[in-house]
CSV table of C-alpha atoms and ligand atoms in Angstrom, one decimal:
chain,number,residue,atom,x,y,z
Q,1,UNK,CA,-148.0,-213.0,77.3
Q,2,UNK,CA,-149.9,-214.0,80.7
Q,3,UNK,CA,-149.8,-211.6,83.8
Q,4,UNK,CA,-147.9,-214.1,86.7
Q,5,UNK,CA,-148.5,-211.3,89.3
Q,6,UNK,CA,-148.0,-207.4,90.2
Q,7,UNK,CA,-144.6,-206.3,91.5
Q,8,UNK,CA,-144.3,-203.1,93.2
Q,9,UNK,CA,-140.6,-202.1,92.6
Q,10,UNK,CA,-138.7,-199.2,94.6
Q,11,UNK,CA,-135.6,-198.2,94.0
Q,12,UNK,CA,-133.8,-195.2,93.7
Q,13,UNK,CA,-131.3,-196.1,91.2
Q,14,UNK,CA,-132.4,-195.3,87.7
Q,15,UNK,CA,-129.8,-197.5,85.5
Q,16,UNK,CA,-131.1,-200.6,88.6
Q,17,UNK,CA,-134.4,-199.4,88.6
Q,18,UNK,CA,-135.1,-200.0,84.6
Q,19,UNK,CA,-133.4,-202.8,84.0
Q,20,UNK,CA,-134.8,-204.5,87.0
Q,21,UNK,CA,-138.3,-203.4,85.6
Q,22,UNK,CA,-137.8,-204.7,82.2
Q,23,UNK,CA,-136.8,-207.7,83.1
Q,24,UNK,CA,-139.5,-208.8,85.3
Q,25,UNK,CA,-142.1,-207.3,82.4
Q,26,UNK,CA,-140.7,-209.9,79.7
Q,27,UNK,CA,-141.2,-212.7,82.3
Q,28,UNK,CA,-144.8,-211.5,82.3
Q,29,UNK,CA,-145.1,-209.6,85.4
Q,30,UNK,CA,-146.8,-206.5,85.8
Q,31,UNK,CA,-144.7,-203.9,87.4
Q,32,UNK,CA,-145.3,-200.5,89.5
Q,33,UNK,CA,-142.2,-199.2,89.4
Q,34,UNK,CA,-141.5,-195.9,92.0
Q,35,UNK,CA,-138.0,-194.1,92.6
Q,36,UNK,CA,-139.0,-193.4,96.3
Q,37,UNK,CA,-140.8,-194.9,99.2
Q,38,UNK,CA,-143.2,-192.3,99.0
Q,39,UNK,CA,-144.7,-192.6,95.6
Q,40,UNK,CA,-144.7,-196.7,96.7
Q,41,UNK,CA,-147.2,-195.6,99.3
Q,42,UNK,CA,-149.5,-194.8,97.3
Q,43,UNK,CA,-150.1,-198.0,95.7
Q,44,UNK,CA,-150.2,-200.0,99.1
Q,45,UNK,CA,-154.2,-200.0,99.8
Q,46,UNK,CA,-155.5,-203.0,101.5
Q,47,UNK,CA,-157.0,-204.0,98.3
Q,48,UNK,CA,-153.7,-203.9,96.7
Q,49,UNK,CA,-152.9,-207.8,95.2
Q,50,UNK,CA,-149.2,-207.6,94.4
Q,51,UNK,CA,-145.5,-208.2,96.1
Q,52,UNK,CA,-143.2,-205.1,96.9
Q,53,UNK,CA,-139.5,-205.6,96.2
Q,54,UNK,CA,-137.6,-202.6,97.1
Q,55,UNK,CA,-134.1,-201.6,97.7
Q,56,UNK,CA,-133.1,-200.5,101.2
Q,57,UNK,CA,-130.9,-197.9,101.1
Q,58,UNK,CA,-133.0,-195.2,99.6
Q,59,UNK,CA,-132.6,-191.5,100.6
Q,60,UNK,CA,-135.8,-190.4,102.7
Q,61,UNK,CA,-137.7,-193.5,103.6
Q,62,UNK,CA,-135.6,-196.1,103.4
Q,63,UNK,CA,-136.4,-199.8,102.7
Q,64,UNK,CA,-137.2,-201.1,106.3
Q,65,UNK,CA,-139.3,-198.6,106.8
Q,66,UNK,CA,-141.3,-198.9,103.8
Q,67,UNK,CA,-141.5,-202.6,104.5
Q,68,UNK,CA,-143.1,-201.7,108.0
Q,69,UNK,CA,-145.5,-199.4,106.9
Q,70,UNK,CA,-146.4,-202.1,103.6
Q,71,UNK,CA,-146.9,-204.9,106.5
Q,72,UNK,CA,-149.3,-202.1,108.5
Q,73,UNK,CA,-151.1,-201.7,105.7
Q,74,UNK,CA,-151.2,-204.5,103.6
Q,75,UNK,CA,-151.3,-207.4,106.3
Q,76,UNK,CA,-148.8,-210.3,105.2
Q,77,UNK,CA,-147.8,-208.9,101.7
Q,78,UNK,CA,-144.4,-210.7,100.6
Q,79,UNK,CA,-141.9,-207.6,100.9
Q,80,UNK,CA,-138.3,-208.8,98.9
Q,81,UNK,CA,-135.7,-206.4,100.2
Q,82,UNK,CA,-132.6,-205.8,98.2
Q,83,UNK,CA,-129.8,-205.1,100.1
Q,84,UNK,CA,-126.1,-203.7,99.7
Q,85,UNK,CA,-123.0,-206.4,99.4
Q,86,UNK,CA,-122.4,-207.4,103.3
Q,87,UNK,CA,-125.7,-206.1,105.2
Q,88,UNK,CA,-126.1,-209.6,105.8
Q,89,UNK,CA,-127.1,-208.9,109.8
Q,90,UNK,CA,-129.3,-206.4,108.4
Q,91,UNK,CA,-131.2,-208.7,106.6
Q,92,UNK,CA,-131.9,-211.4,108.3
Q,93,UNK,CA,-133.1,-208.9,111.5
Q,94,UNK,CA,-135.4,-208.1,108.6
Q,95,UNK,CA,-136.8,-211.7,107.8
Q,96,UNK,CA,-137.4,-211.5,111.6
Q,97,UNK,CA,-139.8,-208.6,111.0
Q,98,UNK,CA,-141.5,-210.6,108.4
Q,99,UNK,CA,-139.4,-209.5,105.5
Q,100,UNK,CA,-140.5,-212.5,103.0
Q,101,UNK,CA,-137.0,-213.2,101.5
Q,102,UNK,CA,-133.8,-210.6,100.8
Q,103,UNK,CA,-131.3,-210.6,97.7
Q,104,UNK,CA,-127.9,-208.9,98.0
Q,105,UNK,CA,-126.4,-206.9,95.0
Q,106,UNK,CA,-125.5,-207.0,92.4
Q,107,UNK,CA,-127.8,-210.0,91.8
Q,108,UNK,CA,-128.0,-211.9,88.5
Q,109,UNK,CA,-131.8,-211.3,87.2
Q,110,UNK,CA,-132.9,-215.1,87.1
Q,111,UNK,CA,-132.2,-215.2,91.1
Q,112,UNK,CA,-134.6,-212.6,91.4
Q,113,UNK,CA,-137.0,-213.5,89.2
Q,114,UNK,CA,-136.9,-217.1,91.2
Q,115,UNK,CA,-137.8,-215.1,94.6
Q,116,UNK,CA,-140.1,-213.0,93.1
Q,117,UNK,CA,-141.9,-215.7,91.3
Q,118,UNK,CA,-142.7,-217.6,94.9
Q,119,UNK,CA,-143.9,-214.3,96.3
Q,120,UNK,CA,-146.4,-213.7,93.8
Q,121,UNK,CA,-147.4,-217.4,94.4
Q,122,UNK,CA,-147.7,-217.1,97.8
Q,123,UNK,CA,-149.5,-213.7,97.5
Q,124,UNK,CA,-152.0,-215.6,95.0
Q,125,UNK,CA,-152.6,-218.3,97.2
Q,126,UNK,CA,-153.3,-216.1,100.2
Q,127,UNK,CA,-155.9,-214.1,98.4
Q,128,UNK,CA,-157.6,-216.9,96.9
Q,129,UNK,CA,-157.7,-218.3,100.7
Q,130,UNK,CA,-159.1,-214.9,102.0
Q,131,UNK,CA,-161.6,-215.3,99.2
Q,132,UNK,CA,-162.5,-218.5,100.2
Q,133,UNK,CA,-163.1,-217.5,104.0
Q,134,UNK,CA,-164.8,-214.3,102.9
Q,135,UNK,CA,-167.2,-216.9,100.8
Q,136,UNK,CA,-167.7,-219.1,103.5
Q,137,UNK,CA,-168.5,-216.9,106.0
Q,138,UNK,CA,-171.1,-214.6,103.9
Q,139,UNK,CA,-172.7,-218.4,102.7
Q,140,UNK,CA,-173.3,-219.3,106.5
Q,141,UNK,CA,-174.2,-215.9,107.2
Q,142,UNK,CA,-176.8,-215.8,104.5
Q,143,UNK,CA,-178.5,-218.9,105.4
Q,144,UNK,CA,-178.9,-217.7,108.8
Q,145,UNK,CA,-180.6,-214.5,107.8
Q,146,UNK,CA,-183.0,-216.1,105.3
Q,147,UNK,CA,-184.1,-219.6,105.5
Q,148,UNK,CA,-185.2,-222.3,102.9
Q,149,UNK,CA,-183.6,-224.9,101.3
Q,150,UNK,CA,-185.9,-225.1,98.2
Q,151,UNK,CA,-184.2,-224.7,94.7
Q,152,UNK,CA,-185.9,-220.8,94.3
Q,153,UNK,CA,-184.6,-220.0,97.4
Q,154,UNK,CA,-181.1,-221.7,97.4
Q,155,UNK,CA,-180.6,-219.6,93.8
Q,156,UNK,CA,-181.9,-216.5,95.4
Q,157,UNK,CA,-179.7,-216.4,98.1
Q,158,UNK,CA,-176.6,-217.0,95.6
Q,159,UNK,CA,-177.8,-214.2,93.6
Q,160,UNK,CA,-178.2,-212.0,96.5
Q,161,UNK,CA,-174.4,-212.9,97.6
Q,162,UNK,CA,-173.5,-211.6,93.7
Q,163,UNK,CA,-175.3,-208.9,93.5
Q,164,UNK,CA,-174.2,-207.5,97.1
Q,165,UNK,CA,-170.3,-207.5,95.7
Q,166,UNK,CA,-171.5,-205.7,92.7
Q,167,UNK,CA,-173.0,-201.8,93.3
Q,168,UNK,CA,-176.0,-201.7,91.1
Q,169,UNK,CA,-179.3,-200.8,92.0
Q,170,UNK,CA,-181.5,-203.4,92.9
Q,171,UNK,CA,-185.7,-203.9,92.0
Q,172,UNK,CA,-186.9,-206.4,94.5
Q,173,UNK,CA,-190.1,-208.1,93.5
Q,174,UNK,CA,-192.6,-210.7,95.5
Q,175,UNK,CA,-196.0,-210.6,96.9
Q,176,UNK,CA,-196.7,-209.2,100.6
Q,177,UNK,CA,-194.9,-210.7,102.9
Q,178,UNK,CA,-192.5,-212.9,101.2
Q,179,UNK,CA,-189.5,-211.3,102.6
Q,180,UNK,CA,-188.6,-208.4,100.1
Q,181,UNK,CA,-187.2,-205.7,103.1
Q,182,UNK,CA,-185.4,-209.0,104.5
Q,183,UNK,CA,-183.7,-209.5,101.1
Q,184,UNK,CA,-182.6,-205.9,101.0
Q,185,UNK,CA,-181.0,-205.9,104.4
Q,186,UNK,CA,-179.1,-208.6,103.0
Q,187,UNK,CA,-178.0,-207.0,99.8
Q,188,UNK,CA,-176.5,-204.2,102.4
Q,189,UNK,CA,-175.1,-206.2,104.7
Q,190,UNK,CA,-173.2,-208.9,102.6
Q,191,UNK,CA,-171.6,-205.7,100.6
Q,192,UNK,CA,-169.2,-203.2,101.0
Q,193,UNK,CA,-171.4,-200.9,102.1
Q,194,UNK,CA,-172.1,-202.7,105.5
Q,195,UNK,CA,-170.6,-200.1,108.0
Q,196,UNK,CA,-172.4,-197.1,106.5
Q,197,UNK,CA,-176.5,-197.3,107.1
Q,198,UNK,CA,-179.5,-199.1,105.5
Q,199,UNK,CA,-182.4,-196.8,105.0
Q,200,UNK,CA,-185.9,-198.0,104.5
Q,201,UNK,CA,-188.4,-195.5,103.5
Q,202,UNK,CA,-192.3,-196.2,102.7
Q,203,UNK,CA,-193.1,-194.0,100.1
Q,204,UNK,CA,-197.2,-194.7,101.1
Q,205,UNK,CA,-196.4,-194.3,104.6
Q,206,UNK,CA,-195.5,-190.9,105.0
Q,207,UNK,CA,-198.0,-188.1,103.7
Q,208,UNK,CA,-197.4,-186.9,100.8
Q,209,UNK,CA,-196.6,-183.2,102.2
Q,210,UNK,CA,-193.9,-184.4,104.5
Q,211,UNK,CA,-192.2,-186.7,101.8
Q,212,UNK,CA,-190.1,-184.4,100.3
Q,213,UNK,CA,-188.0,-183.0,103.3
Q,214,UNK,CA,-187.8,-186.4,105.0
Q,215,UNK,CA,-186.2,-187.5,101.7
Q,216,UNK,CA,-184.3,-184.3,101.2
Q,217,UNK,CA,-183.7,-182.3,104.3
Q,218,UNK,CA,-184.5,-179.0,104.9
Q,219,UNK,CA,-182.2,-175.6,105.8
Q,220,UNK,CA,-183.9,-173.3,108.6
Q,221,UNK,CA,-186.2,-171.3,107.6
Q,222,UNK,CA,-186.9,-173.3,104.3
Q,223,UNK,CA,-191.2,-173.5,104.9
Q,224,UNK,CA,-193.2,-172.6,108.5
Q,225,UNK,CA,-192.1,-174.9,111.0
Q,226,UNK,CA,-188.6,-175.4,109.8
Q,227,UNK,CA,-186.9,-174.4,113.0
Q,228,UNK,CA,-183.9,-175.8,112.4
Q,229,UNK,CA,-181.7,-177.4,110.1
Q,230,UNK,CA,-182.6,-181.1,108.9
Q,231,UNK,CA,-180.6,-183.8,107.6
Q,232,UNK,CA,-182.8,-186.1,105.1
Q,233,UNK,CA,-182.9,-189.6,104.8
Q,234,UNK,CA,-181.0,-189.7,101.4
Q,235,UNK,CA,-177.7,-188.0,102.8
Q,236,UNK,CA,-178.1,-190.1,106.0
Q,237,UNK,CA,-178.2,-193.0,103.9
Q,238,UNK,CA,-174.4,-191.6,101.9
Q,239,UNK,CA,-172.0,-194.5,101.4
Q,240,UNK,CA,-174.8,-197.2,102.5
Q,241,UNK,CA,-177.8,-198.5,101.0
Q,242,UNK,CA,-181.4,-196.6,100.7
Q,243,UNK,CA,-184.4,-199.0,100.5
Q,244,UNK,CA,-187.5,-197.5,98.9
Q,245,UNK,CA,-190.4,-199.8,99.9
Q,246,UNK,CA,-193.6,-199.6,98.1
Q,247,UNK,CA,-192.0,-197.7,95.1
Q,248,UNK,CA,-195.1,-198.0,92.6
Q,249,UNK,CA,-196.9,-195.7,95.1
Q,250,UNK,CA,-194.4,-192.8,95.1
Q,251,UNK,CA,-195.8,-189.3,93.6
Q,252,UNK,CA,-194.9,-188.2,90.5
Q,253,UNK,CA,-193.5,-185.0,91.2
Q,254,UNK,CA,-191.1,-186.9,93.8
Q,255,UNK,CA,-189.7,-189.1,90.8
Q,256,UNK,CA,-188.7,-186.9,89.0
Q,257,UNK,CA,-186.9,-185.6,91.8
Q,258,UNK,CA,-185.4,-188.9,92.9
Q,259,UNK,CA,-184.8,-189.7,89.0
Q,260,UNK,CA,-182.2,-186.8,89.3
Q,261,UNK,CA,-180.5,-187.4,92.1
Q,262,UNK,CA,-179.6,-190.9,90.6
Q,263,UNK,CA,-178.2,-189.3,87.5
Q,264,UNK,CA,-176.4,-186.9,88.9
Q,265,UNK,CA,-175.6,-188.2,92.4
Q,266,UNK,CA,-176.2,-185.0,94.4
Q,267,UNK,CA,-179.3,-183.6,96.4
Q,268,UNK,CA,-180.4,-180.3,97.4
Q,269,UNK,CA,-182.2,-180.0,100.9
Q,270,UNK,CA,-185.3,-177.8,100.6
Q,271,UNK,CA,-184.5,-173.8,101.1
Q,272,UNK,CA,-181.1,-174.8,99.9
Q,273,UNK,CA,-179.1,-174.0,97.0
Q,274,UNK,CA,-175.9,-176.0,96.9
Q,275,UNK,CA,-176.2,-179.2,95.8
Q,276,UNK,CA,-174.4,-182.1,98.1
Q,277,UNK,CA,-173.1,-185.2,96.7
Q,278,UNK,CA,-174.6,-188.5,97.9
Q,279,UNK,CA,-172.9,-191.8,97.3
Q,280,UNK,CA,-176.4,-194.0,97.6
Q,281,UNK,CA,-177.1,-197.4,96.1
Q,282,UNK,CA,-180.9,-197.6,95.7
Q,283,UNK,CA,-182.9,-201.1,96.4
Q,284,UNK,CA,-186.5,-200.6,95.7
Q,285,UNK,CA,-189.4,-203.5,96.6
Q,286,UNK,CA,-192.3,-203.6,94.3
Q,287,UNK,CA,-195.4,-205.8,94.4
Q,288,UNK,CA,-196.3,-205.5,90.7
Q,289,UNK,CA,-194.5,-205.2,87.4
Q,290,UNK,CA,-193.0,-201.4,87.5
Q,291,UNK,CA,-193.3,-201.3,83.7
Q,292,UNK,CA,-197.0,-201.6,83.5
Q,293,UNK,CA,-197.8,-199.7,86.7
Q,294,UNK,CA,-199.6,-197.0,86.0
Q,295,UNK,CA,-197.7,-193.7,86.7
Q,296,UNK,CA,-194.3,-195.2,86.7
Q,297,UNK,CA,-192.1,-193.1,85.0
Q,298,UNK,CA,-190.3,-195.3,82.4
Q,299,UNK,CA,-186.8,-193.3,82.9
Q,300,UNK,CA,-187.0,-193.9,86.4
Q,301,UNK,CA,-188.0,-197.4,86.0
Q,302,UNK,CA,-184.8,-198.0,84.0
Q,303,UNK,CA,-182.6,-196.3,85.9
Q,304,UNK,CA,-183.5,-198.6,88.8
Q,305,UNK,CA,-183.6,-201.5,86.6
Q,306,UNK,CA,-180.3,-202.5,86.4
Q,307,UNK,CA,-180.9,-206.0,88.2
Q,308,UNK,CA,-183.7,-207.7,89.3
Q,309,UNK,CA,-184.5,-209.7,92.1
Q,310,UNK,CA,-187.7,-212.5,92.4
Q,311,UNK,CA,-188.8,-214.0,95.7
Q,312,UNK,CA,-191.1,-216.5,94.8
Q,313,UNK,CA,-194.2,-216.8,97.1
Q,314,UNK,CA,-194.5,-219.6,99.4
Q,315,UNK,CA,-196.9,-221.5,98.1
Q,316,UNK,CA,-194.6,-222.3,95.3
Q,317,UNK,CA,-191.7,-223.4,97.6
Q,318,UNK,CA,-193.8,-225.8,99.4
Q,319,UNK,CA,-190.4,-227.9,100.9
Q,320,UNK,CA,-189.9,-224.5,102.7
Q,321,UNK,CA,-193.2,-224.2,104.7
Q,322,UNK,CA,-192.4,-226.8,107.5
Q,323,UNK,CA,-189.0,-225.7,107.8
Q,324,UNK,CA,-189.7,-222.1,108.4
Q,325,UNK,CA,-192.6,-222.9,110.5
Q,326,UNK,CA,-190.8,-225.2,112.6
Q,327,UNK,CA,-188.1,-222.4,112.9
Q,328,UNK,CA,-189.9,-219.9,114.4
Q,329,UNK,CA,-191.8,-222.3,116.4
Q,330,UNK,CA,-188.3,-223.1,117.9
Q,331,UNK,CA,-187.2,-219.6,118.3
Q,332,UNK,CA,-190.8,-219.1,119.6
Q,333,UNK,CA,-190.0,-221.8,122.9
Q,334,UNK,CA,-186.5,-220.4,123.3
Q,335,UNK,CA,-187.3,-217.1,123.6
Q,336,UNK,CA,-190.1,-218.4,126.4
Q,337,UNK,CA,-187.4,-221.1,127.6
Q,338,UNK,CA,-189.9,-223.7,126.7
Q,339,UNK,CA,-189.5,-227.4,124.8
Q,340,UNK,CA,-191.0,-226.8,120.6
Q,341,UNK,CA,-194.2,-227.9,120.1
Q,342,UNK,CA,-193.3,-230.7,117.5
Q,343,UNK,CA,-195.3,-230.7,114.5
Q,344,UNK,CA,-196.9,-234.5,113.1
Q,345,UNK,CA,-196.8,-235.4,109.7
Q,346,UNK,CA,-200.6,-234.5,109.3
Q,347,UNK,CA,-199.8,-231.0,110.3
Q,348,UNK,CA,-197.2,-230.7,108.0
Q,349,UNK,CA,-199.0,-232.1,105.2
Q,350,UNK,CA,-201.9,-229.3,106.3
Q,351,UNK,CA,-199.2,-226.3,106.2
Q,352,UNK,CA,-198.2,-227.3,102.4
Q,353,UNK,CA,-201.6,-227.5,101.2
Q,354,UNK,CA,-202.5,-224.4,103.2
Q,355,UNK,CA,-201.8,-220.8,100.1
Q,356,UNK,CA,-200.3,-218.5,102.3
Q,357,UNK,CA,-201.6,-215.2,100.8
Q,358,UNK,CA,-199.7,-213.6,103.6
Q,359,UNK,CA,-196.5,-215.4,102.6
Q,360,UNK,CA,-193.8,-215.7,105.7
Q,361,UNK,CA,-195.7,-212.7,107.7
Q,362,UNK,CA,-198.7,-214.7,108.1
Q,363,UNK,CA,-196.8,-218.1,108.5
Q,364,UNK,CA,-194.2,-216.3,111.3
Q,365,UNK,CA,-197.7,-215.7,113.1
Q,366,UNK,CA,-199.3,-218.3,112.6
Q,367,UNK,CA,-196.3,-220.4,114.3
Q,368,UNK,CA,-196.1,-218.1,116.8
Q,369,UNK,CA,-199.5,-218.5,118.1
Q,370,UNK,CA,-199.3,-222.9,117.3
Q,371,UNK,CA,-195.8,-222.6,119.7
Q,372,UNK,CA,-197.5,-220.8,122.5
Q,373,UNK,CA,-200.9,-222.3,122.3
Q,374,UNK,CA,-200.1,-226.3,123.3
Q,375,UNK,CA,-203.6,-227.5,123.0
Q,376,UNK,CA,-204.6,-225.6,119.5
Q,377,UNK,CA,-205.5,-227.3,116.8
Q,378,UNK,CA,-203.4,-226.2,113.6
Q,379,UNK,CA,-206.2,-226.5,111.7
Q,380,UNK,CA,-208.1,-223.7,114.0
Q,381,UNK,CA,-205.6,-221.3,113.6
Q,382,UNK,CA,-205.3,-221.8,109.6
Q,383,UNK,CA,-208.6,-222.5,108.9
Q,384,UNK,CA,-210.7,-220.2,112.0
Q,385,UNK,CA,-214.5,-221.6,112.2
Q,386,UNK,CA,-215.4,-218.2,114.2
Q,387,UNK,CA,-215.1,-215.3,111.8
Q,388,UNK,CA,-213.2,-212.2,113.4
Q,389,UNK,CA,-216.5,-210.0,114.1
Q,390,UNK,CA,-217.2,-213.1,116.4
Q,391,UNK,CA,-213.8,-213.2,117.8
Q,392,UNK,CA,-213.7,-209.7,119.2
Q,393,UNK,CA,-217.5,-209.4,120.1
Q,394,UNK,CA,-216.8,-209.4,123.8
Q,395,UNK,CA,-214.8,-205.9,123.6
Q,396,UNK,CA,-216.9,-204.2,121.1
Q,397,UNK,CA,-218.3,-202.2,123.9
Q,398,UNK,CA,-219.2,-199.0,122.4
Q,399,UNK,CA,-217.0,-198.5,119.6
Q,400,UNK,CA,-219.4,-200.9,117.0
Q,401,UNK,CA,-222.8,-200.0,117.2
Q,402,UNK,CA,-224.7,-203.2,118.5
Q,403,UNK,CA,-228.2,-202.3,115.7
Q,404,UNK,CA,-227.6,-202.3,112.3
Q,405,UNK,CA,-229.2,-198.5,112.2
Q,406,UNK,CA,-225.3,-197.0,110.1
Q,407,UNK,CA,-224.9,-197.8,106.9
Q,408,UNK,CA,-222.8,-201.2,106.4
Q,409,UNK,CA,-219.8,-198.9,105.5
Q,410,UNK,CA,-219.7,-197.3,108.6
Q,411,UNK,CA,-220.3,-200.5,111.2
Q,412,UNK,CA,-217.4,-201.8,109.2
Q,413,UNK,CA,-215.3,-199.0,109.1
Q,414,UNK,CA,-215.9,-198.8,113.0
Q,415,UNK,CA,-215.3,-202.4,113.9
Q,416,UNK,CA,-211.9,-202.3,111.8
Q,417,UNK,CA,-210.4,-199.3,113.6
Q,418,UNK,CA,-211.2,-201.3,117.0
Q,419,UNK,CA,-209.3,-204.4,115.7
Q,420,UNK,CA,-206.8,-201.9,114.8
Q,421,UNK,CA,-206.9,-200.2,118.1
Q,422,UNK,CA,-207.2,-203.5,120.0
Q,423,UNK,CA,-204.0,-204.7,118.3
Q,424,UNK,CA,-201.7,-201.1,118.4
Q,425,UNK,CA,-202.6,-201.3,122.2
Q,426,UNK,CA,-201.9,-205.2,122.7
Q,427,UNK,CA,-198.6,-204.5,121.0
Q,428,UNK,CA,-197.4,-200.9,122.7
Q,429,UNK,CA,-197.8,-199.0,119.5
Q,430,UNK,CA,-195.5,-201.3,117.4
Q,431,UNK,CA,-196.4,-200.7,113.6
Q,432,UNK,CA,-194.6,-203.7,112.9
Q,433,UNK,CA,-196.2,-206.0,115.2
Q,434,UNK,CA,-199.6,-204.6,114.2
Q,435,UNK,CA,-198.7,-205.0,110.8
Q,436,UNK,CA,-197.4,-209.0,111.5
Q,437,UNK,CA,-200.5,-210.0,113.5
Q,438,UNK,CA,-203.2,-208.2,111.0
Q,439,UNK,CA,-201.6,-209.3,108.3
Q,440,UNK,CA,-201.3,-206.0,106.7
Q,441,UNK,CA,-199.1,-204.0,104.3
Q,442,UNK,CA,-197.4,-201.3,105.9
Q,443,UNK,CA,-199.4,-198.8,103.4
Q,444,UNK,CA,-202.7,-199.8,104.5
Q,445,UNK,CA,-202.5,-200.2,107.6
Q,446,UNK,CA,-201.2,-196.3,107.4
Q,447,UNK,CA,-204.5,-195.6,105.5
Q,448,UNK,CA,-207.0,-197.0,107.5
Q,449,UNK,CA,-204.9,-195.2,110.8
Q,450,UNK,CA,-205.4,-191.7,109.1
Q,451,UNK,CA,-209.1,-192.5,108.2
Q,452,UNK,CA,-209.8,-193.4,111.6
Q,453,UNK,CA,-207.8,-190.8,113.3
Q,454,UNK,CA,-205.6,-193.2,115.2
Q,455,UNK,CA,-202.6,-192.4,116.2
Q,456,UNK,CA,-199.5,-194.8,117.2
Q,457,UNK,CA,-198.3,-192.3,119.9
Q,458,UNK,CA,-201.3,-193.2,121.8
Q,459,UNK,CA,-200.7,-196.3,122.5
Q,460,UNK,CA,-196.5,-196.4,122.8
Q,461,UNK,CA,-195.7,-197.1,126.7
Q,462,UNK,CA,-192.4,-196.2,126.9
Q,463,UNK,CA,-190.2,-193.7,124.9
Q,464,UNK,CA,-189.1,-196.9,122.8
Q,465,UNK,CA,-190.0,-196.4,118.7
Q,466,UNK,CA,-192.2,-199.2,117.7
S,501,LIG,N1,-186.7,-216.6,104.2
S,501,LIG,C1,-187.0,-216.2,104.8
S,501,LIG,N2,-186.5,-216.7,106.3
S,501,LIG,C2,-186.9,-216.3,107.5
S,501,LIG,N3,-187.9,-214.8,107.5
S,501,LIG,C3,-188.0,-214.7,106.7
S,501,LIG,C4,-188.3,-215.1,105.8
S,501,LIG,N4,-188.8,-214.2,104.5
S,501,LIG,C5,-189.6,-213.4,105.1
S,501,LIG,N5,-188.9,-213.6,106.7
S,501,LIG,C6,-189.5,-213.2,107.5
S,501,LIG,O1,-191.0,-212.3,107.3
S,501,LIG,C7,-191.8,-211.3,107.6
S,501,LIG,C8,-192.2,-210.9,106.5
S,501,LIG,O2,-191.1,-210.4,105.6
S,501,LIG,P1,-190.8,-208.6,105.1
S,501,LIG,O3,-191.3,-207.4,105.9
S,501,LIG,O4,-189.1,-208.6,104.5
S,501,LIG,O5,-191.7,-209.0,103.9
S,501,LIG,P2,-192.1,-207.6,102.3
S,501,LIG,O6,-191.9,-208.5,101.2
S,501,LIG,O7,-191.3,-206.9,102.7
S,501,LIG,O8,-193.7,-207.7,103.2
S,501,LIG,P3,-194.5,-206.3,102.6
S,501,LIG,O9,-194.8,-206.4,101.1
S,501,LIG,O10,-196.0,-206.9,103.3
S,501,LIG,O11,-193.7,-205.2,102.9
S,501,LIG,C9,-190.3,-210.8,108.4
S,501,LIG,O12,-190.5,-211.2,109.8
S,501,LIG,C10,-189.2,-211.4,107.7
S,501,LIG,O13,-188.1,-211.7,108.7
S,502,LIG,MG1,-192.0,-204.4,103.0
């Protein structure tokens, strides 16, 4: 028989309870029956989708107290009180306090069933309404986070909301700058884990010697220099979402440790020997298919690959290009208190014809330059006539040799280092801003900075992290 709803039934009298329970069951309800209020409380969590039917006079916590507690724990839950004969005053008082209805003992089972049915209908409507409200809020929330109306992005947003509600690991595929990290953040923000931490880690950006202690943490004295105990990022992400960026660059020994963490749900701090339970949802970003990525473990791949999201390249969703461009131009104008610069139809077509190898990151960058420079031509921003080499020539003092007296690679390297230094200087050491300006993935930027011995901290102007 179809279930009509769930009834949490509380009565200390065995005979009455059993008879009521049986009647309701035969009428198609799922019944959870308890002999006292304490037993019922165990079922009353905010996710409880049923109604409460309780006797009023019971030893220990009585039905009225149980009703108040139920309404506090499950707001709006319909409560039907079963009262003794002649308790009308008390019953009407209870109605004022939020009871759904009351029934006097002894009652005809049909009378109880009719009340239970109405209460269950009400509960169903309430839950449906809650769900719609929540869906609406999520929908407008994600529309504000992920700009785009092309069919591919609309579908992506639906998939994100769906996956956010299921607790599976996810691999996000997409070219550089397509929004993998943004999508990972959305997966977190629209999930039940949103009140806990979202912890992004880029395997390629942390020196190999430090990765393990970064992720797993360490006990005091675990190795030279480990003076104090340190919580690792996995522990920090407990109950939340862990985002592994550029997972393809994870060193092999770490892949094994990660696999174990995923399989067993525990980590061990370096130098520690007691396992610590961690509850993680793993989201990984990759630029290429991990199945064919050399050096990537197959068993780890299958652990991660519970679901996938594919973000299309910007050139494959041309409709979104002007939309995103105008969005960033407007945002920039608002930030600077100006009128937003309008784009012409010709400019719109130019934007759509360009291939956007750096995807949304590149577009954002160009849009901001366009917005701030009222005379600049869009085409000049997209297809600069001057090479970058010429563009920075005035500041190449000393760093770049004037003559070709050195091997080309050395000259190019010196030039590259100088550009990175200048960009870091302009942005007060903000790595993210340099990535955006020079359109470089974090890992590449990090490798170059290590190669040229450039320290971010030399460019930070205040204590803020970039
Ligand atoms: N659909 C979108 N709507 C609004 N902003 C977006 C969208 N997609 C990407 N962005 C923005 O573009 C920039 C790059 O996105 P993100 O860092 O998430 O890309 P990524 O795929 O992780 O890049 P990489 O592979 O280089 O790490 C960010 O500033 C992000 O906010
Ligand atoms: Mg990224």
